[in-house]
Coordinates of C-alpha atoms and ligand atoms in Angstrom, one line a residue:
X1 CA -39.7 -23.3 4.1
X2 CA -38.2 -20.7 1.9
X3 CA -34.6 -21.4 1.6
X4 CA -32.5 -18.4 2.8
X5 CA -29.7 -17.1 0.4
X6 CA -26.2 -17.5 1.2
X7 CA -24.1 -14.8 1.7
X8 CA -20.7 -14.0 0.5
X9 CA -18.3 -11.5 2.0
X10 CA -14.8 -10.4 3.1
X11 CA -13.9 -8.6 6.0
X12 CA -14.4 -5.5 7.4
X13 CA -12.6 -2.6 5.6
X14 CA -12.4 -4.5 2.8
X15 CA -10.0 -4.8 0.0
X16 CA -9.6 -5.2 -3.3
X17 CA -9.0 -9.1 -2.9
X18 CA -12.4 -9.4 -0.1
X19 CA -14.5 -7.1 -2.9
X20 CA -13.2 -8.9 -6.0
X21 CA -12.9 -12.3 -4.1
X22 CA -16.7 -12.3 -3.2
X23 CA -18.2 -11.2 -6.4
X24 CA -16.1 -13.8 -8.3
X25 CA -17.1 -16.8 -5.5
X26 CA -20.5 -15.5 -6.3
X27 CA -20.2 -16.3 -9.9
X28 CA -18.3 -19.9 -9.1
X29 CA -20.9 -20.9 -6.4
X30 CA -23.7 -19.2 -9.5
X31 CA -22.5 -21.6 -12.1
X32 CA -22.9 -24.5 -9.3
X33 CA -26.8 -23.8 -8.7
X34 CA -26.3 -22.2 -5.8
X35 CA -28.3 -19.1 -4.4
X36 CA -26.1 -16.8 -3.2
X37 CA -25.1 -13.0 -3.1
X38 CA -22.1 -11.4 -2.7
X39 CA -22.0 -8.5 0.3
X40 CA -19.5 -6.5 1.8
X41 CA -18.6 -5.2 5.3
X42 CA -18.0 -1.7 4.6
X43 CA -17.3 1.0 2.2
X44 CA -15.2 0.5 -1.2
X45 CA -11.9 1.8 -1.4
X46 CA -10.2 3.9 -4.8
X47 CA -8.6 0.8 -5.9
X48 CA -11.4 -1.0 -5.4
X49 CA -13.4 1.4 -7.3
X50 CA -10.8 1.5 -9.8
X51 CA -11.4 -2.4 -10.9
X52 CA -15.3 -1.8 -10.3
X53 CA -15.0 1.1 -13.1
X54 CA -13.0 -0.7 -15.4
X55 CA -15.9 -3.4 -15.8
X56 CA -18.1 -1.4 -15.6
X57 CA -20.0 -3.2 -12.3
X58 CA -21.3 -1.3 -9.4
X59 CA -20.2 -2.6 -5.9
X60 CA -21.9 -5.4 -3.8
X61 CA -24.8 -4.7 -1.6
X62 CA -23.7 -3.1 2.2
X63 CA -24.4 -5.0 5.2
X64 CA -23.9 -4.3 8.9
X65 CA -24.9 -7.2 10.5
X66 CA -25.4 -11.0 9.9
X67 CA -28.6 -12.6 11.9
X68 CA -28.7 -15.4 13.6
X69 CA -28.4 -18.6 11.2
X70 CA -28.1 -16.6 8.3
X71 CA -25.8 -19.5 5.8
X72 CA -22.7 -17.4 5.1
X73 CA -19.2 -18.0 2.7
X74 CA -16.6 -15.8 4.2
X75 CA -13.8 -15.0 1.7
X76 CA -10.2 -13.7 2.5
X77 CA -10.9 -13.4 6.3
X78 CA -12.0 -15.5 9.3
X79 CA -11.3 -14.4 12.7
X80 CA -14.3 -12.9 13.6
X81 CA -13.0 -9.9 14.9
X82 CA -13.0 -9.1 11.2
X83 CA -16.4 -10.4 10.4
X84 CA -19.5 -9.1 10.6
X85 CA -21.5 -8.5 13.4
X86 CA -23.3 -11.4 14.4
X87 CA -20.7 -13.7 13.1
X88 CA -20.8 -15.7 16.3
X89 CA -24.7 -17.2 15.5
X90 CA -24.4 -17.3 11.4
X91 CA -24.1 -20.5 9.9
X92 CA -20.8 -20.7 8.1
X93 CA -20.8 -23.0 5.5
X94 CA -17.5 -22.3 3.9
X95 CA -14.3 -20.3 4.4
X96 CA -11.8 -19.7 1.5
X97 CA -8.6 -17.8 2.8
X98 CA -5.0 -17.2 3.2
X99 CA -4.6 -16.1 6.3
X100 CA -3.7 -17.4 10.1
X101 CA -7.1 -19.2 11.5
X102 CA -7.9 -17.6 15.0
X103 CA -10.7 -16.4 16.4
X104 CA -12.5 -18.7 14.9
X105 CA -15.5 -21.9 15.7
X106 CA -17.8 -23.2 14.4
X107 CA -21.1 -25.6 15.8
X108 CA -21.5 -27.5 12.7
X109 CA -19.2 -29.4 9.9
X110 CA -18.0 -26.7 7.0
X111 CA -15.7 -26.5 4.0
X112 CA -12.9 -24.8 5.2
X113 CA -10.1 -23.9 2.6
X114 CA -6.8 -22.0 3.3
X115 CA -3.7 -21.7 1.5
X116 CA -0.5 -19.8 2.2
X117 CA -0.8 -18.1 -0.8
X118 CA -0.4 -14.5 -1.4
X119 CA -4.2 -13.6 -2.2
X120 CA -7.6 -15.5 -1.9
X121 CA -8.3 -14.8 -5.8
X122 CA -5.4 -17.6 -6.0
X123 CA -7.5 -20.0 -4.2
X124 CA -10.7 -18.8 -6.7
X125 CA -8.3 -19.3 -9.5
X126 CA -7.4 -23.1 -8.6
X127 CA -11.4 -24.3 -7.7
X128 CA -12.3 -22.8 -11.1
X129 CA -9.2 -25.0 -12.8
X130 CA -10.4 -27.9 -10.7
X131 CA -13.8 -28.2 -12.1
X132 CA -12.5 -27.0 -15.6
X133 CA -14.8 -24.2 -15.1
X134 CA -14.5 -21.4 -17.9
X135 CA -13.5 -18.1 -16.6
X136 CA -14.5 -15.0 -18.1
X137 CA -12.7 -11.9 -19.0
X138 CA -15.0 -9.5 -16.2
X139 CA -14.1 -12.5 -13.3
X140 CA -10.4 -12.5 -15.0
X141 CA -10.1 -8.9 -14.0
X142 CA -11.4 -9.4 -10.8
X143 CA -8.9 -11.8 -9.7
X144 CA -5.9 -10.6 -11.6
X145 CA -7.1 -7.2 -10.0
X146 CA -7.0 -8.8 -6.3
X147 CA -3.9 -10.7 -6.6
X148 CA -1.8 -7.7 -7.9
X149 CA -3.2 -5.8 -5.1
X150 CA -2.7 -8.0 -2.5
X151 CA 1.1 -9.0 -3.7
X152 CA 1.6 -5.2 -4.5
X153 CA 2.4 -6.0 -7.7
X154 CA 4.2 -9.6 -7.0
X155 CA 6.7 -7.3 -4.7
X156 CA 5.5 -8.7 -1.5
X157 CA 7.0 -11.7 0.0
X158 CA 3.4 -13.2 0.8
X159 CA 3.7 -13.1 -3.6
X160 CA 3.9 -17.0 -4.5
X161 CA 5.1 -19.0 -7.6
X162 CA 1.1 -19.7 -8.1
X163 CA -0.1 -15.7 -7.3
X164 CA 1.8 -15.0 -10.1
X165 CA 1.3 -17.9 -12.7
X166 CA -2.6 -17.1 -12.2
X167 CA -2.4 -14.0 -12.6
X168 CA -0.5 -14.3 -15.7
X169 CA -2.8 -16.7 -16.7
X170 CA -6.3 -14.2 -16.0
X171 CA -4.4 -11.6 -17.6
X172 CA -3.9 -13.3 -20.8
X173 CA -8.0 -13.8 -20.7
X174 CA -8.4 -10.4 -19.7
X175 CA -6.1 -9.0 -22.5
X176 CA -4.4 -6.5 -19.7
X177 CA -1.3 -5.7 -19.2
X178 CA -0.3 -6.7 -15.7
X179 CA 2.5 -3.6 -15.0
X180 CA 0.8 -0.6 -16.9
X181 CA -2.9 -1.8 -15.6
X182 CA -1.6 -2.6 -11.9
X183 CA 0.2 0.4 -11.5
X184 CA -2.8 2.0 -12.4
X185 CA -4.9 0.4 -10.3
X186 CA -2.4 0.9 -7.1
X187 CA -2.1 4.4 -7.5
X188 CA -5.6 4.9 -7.9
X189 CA -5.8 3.7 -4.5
X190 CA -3.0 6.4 -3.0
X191 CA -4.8 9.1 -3.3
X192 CA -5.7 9.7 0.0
X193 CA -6.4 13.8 -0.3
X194 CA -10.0 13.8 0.2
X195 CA -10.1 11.5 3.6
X196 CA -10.3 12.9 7.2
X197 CA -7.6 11.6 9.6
X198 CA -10.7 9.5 11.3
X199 CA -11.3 8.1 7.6
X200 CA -7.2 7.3 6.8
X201 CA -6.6 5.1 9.8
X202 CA -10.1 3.0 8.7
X203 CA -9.3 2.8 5.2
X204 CA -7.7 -0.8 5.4
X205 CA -7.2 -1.7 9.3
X206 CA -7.3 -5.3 11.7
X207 CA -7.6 -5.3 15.3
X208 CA -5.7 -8.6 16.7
X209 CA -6.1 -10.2 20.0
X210 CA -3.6 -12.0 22.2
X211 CA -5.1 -13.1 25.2
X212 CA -5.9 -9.4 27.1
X213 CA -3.4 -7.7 24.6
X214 CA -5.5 -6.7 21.6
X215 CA -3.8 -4.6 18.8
X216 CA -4.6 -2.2 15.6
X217 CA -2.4 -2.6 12.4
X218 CA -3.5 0.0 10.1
X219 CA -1.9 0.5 6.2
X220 CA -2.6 3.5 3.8
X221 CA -0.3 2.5 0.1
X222 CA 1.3 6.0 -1.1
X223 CA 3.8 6.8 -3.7
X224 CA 5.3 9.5 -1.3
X225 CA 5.2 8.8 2.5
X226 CA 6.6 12.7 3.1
X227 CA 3.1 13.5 1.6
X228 CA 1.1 11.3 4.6
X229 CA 3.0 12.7 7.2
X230 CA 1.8 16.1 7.1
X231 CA -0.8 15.3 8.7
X232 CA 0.8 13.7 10.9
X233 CA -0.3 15.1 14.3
X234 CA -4.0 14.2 13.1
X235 CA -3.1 11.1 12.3
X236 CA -2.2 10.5 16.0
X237 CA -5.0 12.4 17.8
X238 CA -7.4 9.6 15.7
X239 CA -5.5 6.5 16.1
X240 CA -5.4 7.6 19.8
X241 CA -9.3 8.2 20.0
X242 CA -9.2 4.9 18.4
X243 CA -7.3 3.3 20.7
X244 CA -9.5 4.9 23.9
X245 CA -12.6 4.0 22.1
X246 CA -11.8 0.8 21.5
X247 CA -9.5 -0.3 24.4
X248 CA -6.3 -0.9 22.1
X249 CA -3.2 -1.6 23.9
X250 CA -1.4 -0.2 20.7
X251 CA -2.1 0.6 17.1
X252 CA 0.1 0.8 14.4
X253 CA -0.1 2.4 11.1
X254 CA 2.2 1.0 8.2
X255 CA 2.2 4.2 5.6
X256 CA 3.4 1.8 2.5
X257 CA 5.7 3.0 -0.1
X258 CA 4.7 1.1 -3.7
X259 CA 7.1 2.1 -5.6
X260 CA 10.3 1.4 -2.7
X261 CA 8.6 -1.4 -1.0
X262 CA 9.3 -0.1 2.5
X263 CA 6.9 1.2 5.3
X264 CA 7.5 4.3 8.2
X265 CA 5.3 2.9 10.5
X266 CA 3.6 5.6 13.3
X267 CA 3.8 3.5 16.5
X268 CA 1.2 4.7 19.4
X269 CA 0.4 3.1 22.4
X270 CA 2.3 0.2 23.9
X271 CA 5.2 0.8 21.8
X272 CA 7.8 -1.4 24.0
X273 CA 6.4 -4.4 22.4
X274 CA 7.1 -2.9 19.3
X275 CA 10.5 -2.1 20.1
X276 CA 11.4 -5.7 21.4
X277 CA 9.4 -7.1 18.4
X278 CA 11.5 -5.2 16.0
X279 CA 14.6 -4.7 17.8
X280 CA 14.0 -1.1 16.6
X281 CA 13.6 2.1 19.1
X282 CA 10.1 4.5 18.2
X283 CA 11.2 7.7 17.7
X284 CA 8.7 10.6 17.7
X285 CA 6.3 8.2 17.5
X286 CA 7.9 6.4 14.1
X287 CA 10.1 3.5 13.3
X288 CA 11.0 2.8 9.8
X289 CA 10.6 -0.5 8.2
X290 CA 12.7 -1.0 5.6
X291 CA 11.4 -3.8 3.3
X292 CA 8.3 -4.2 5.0
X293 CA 5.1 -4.3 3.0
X294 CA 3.2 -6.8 4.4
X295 CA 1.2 -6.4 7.7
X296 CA 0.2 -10.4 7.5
X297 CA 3.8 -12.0 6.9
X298 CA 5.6 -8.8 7.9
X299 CA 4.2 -6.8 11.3
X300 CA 1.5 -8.9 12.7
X301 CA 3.3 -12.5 13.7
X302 CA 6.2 -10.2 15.0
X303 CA 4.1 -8.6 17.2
X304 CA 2.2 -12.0 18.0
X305 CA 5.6 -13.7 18.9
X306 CA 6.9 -10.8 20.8
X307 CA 3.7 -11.2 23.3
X308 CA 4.4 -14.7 23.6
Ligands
LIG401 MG1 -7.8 -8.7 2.6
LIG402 MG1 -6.4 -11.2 0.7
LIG403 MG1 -4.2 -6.1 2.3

């Protein structure tokens, strides 16, 4: 029987971190004789694209769907709300992540890996260390690249002691410059001109459920949050389509300052539970969050608790 290559992908509206995280657990599982490929769930973002440009390398292969006993590695995700479709009867052989485990079973025996740690590029970082496994400067980038995304530049408080000594480390392989090259690399991925409203709210969005409550958190990074709300109204009319067409009981959407390290947040939809969770009224739709940067430490386990 031919054997079937094993797939490696993050989750839907993927990242920098499930992009970079893939094509670098490609190369580790590569260098162990494995046969696998690196996928992703959806379309690249600027950032993204930024760090793709800057090596040179053009994005992994697009898939929709996983059948049924397809052998798959999912990186940086694994509630399968945010997996691909199919997820349910693919064999999943291995799971490297830092997030909360929910939504998630498996039928057979796996290696499962999670670390609170600020990005899954930290996890890649460590398993390459353990097996004294040389990195090289184009998977250096990729993971220095995910970890400054996913910290926000060491800024966010999911940022570690080890995010930031690997990605000192990768950096000193890459030859980069962590603040000039991730500030770079961050704004490539504010530019949000070109995007319909539809477009902005699916750029970088979860869905969560709590038993019959299920919820949107949406985040768009910009260097000027006056600049998103223009379109404000737009915004709204999509998030609400979203929330009809999906059955949402609300959605938020954190519009993240970089450069402050604060989110206005437009709150639609059941927006008492936002209120108790954040002891904070929604005003014309918005609540500001000062401080708030991170939708995983940050917005969803407030929202979780404050269903409980
Ligand atoms: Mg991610
Ligand atoms: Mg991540
Ligand atoms: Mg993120």
């Amino acid at each position: 029987m031919e054997e079937k290559n094993i797939l490696i992908f993050g989750h839907k509206n993927p990242d920098t971190d499930s992009i970079c995280s893939s094509l670098v657990m490609e190369k580790f599982d590569k260098n162990l004789g494995f046969s696998v490929e690196a996928v992703r769930l959806g379309e690249v973002n600027k950032e993204t694209q930024y760090v793709l440009n800057y090596l040179n390398l053009s994005a992994p292969r697009l898939i929709h769907e996983v059948n049924e006993g397809q052998p798959v590695v999912l990186v940086d995700h694994n509630e399968f709300t945010q997996s691909a479709n199919g997820i349910e009867k693919a064999t999943i052989e291995t799971v490297i992540d830092h997030h909360r485990i929910a939504n998630f079973q498996t039928t057979e025996p796996l290696y499962y890996r999670a670390e609170p740690v600020g990005c899954t590029a930290t996890i890649l970082y460590k398993k390459f260390k353990e097996l004294n496994m040389e990195i090289e400067k184009k998977e250096a980038v990729l993971m220095l690249s995910a970890i400054i995304s996913d910290t926000l530049l060491f800024k966010s408080p999911t940022c570690t002691i080890e995010d930031k000594t690997a990605c000192e480390n990768l950096a000193h392989i890459a030859n980069i410059d962590i603040d000039t090259y991730g500030l770079e690399m961050l704004k490539a991925g504010t530019d949000l001109s070109d995007f319909t409203p539809e477009e902005l709210i699916n750029l970088d969005s979860k869905e969560f459920i709590n038993g019959d409550f299920k919820f949107q958190v949406a985040q768009v990074n910009t260097a000027c949050i006056e600049d998103v709300l223009q379109n404000k109204v737009d915004i709204e009319n999509a998030m609400t389509n979203f929330m009809t067409q999906n059955g949402s009981n609300l959605f938020i959407l954190l519009i993240t300052d970089i450069l402050n390290s604060n989110s206005q947040s437009i709150v639609l939809g059941d927006t008492t539970i936002f209120e108790k969770a954040f002891s904070k009224p929604v005003e014309n739709n918005l609540a500001f969050l000062e401080g708030v940067v991170s939708r995983k430490k940050q917005v969803a386990p407030i929202i979780l608790n404050a269903l409980t």
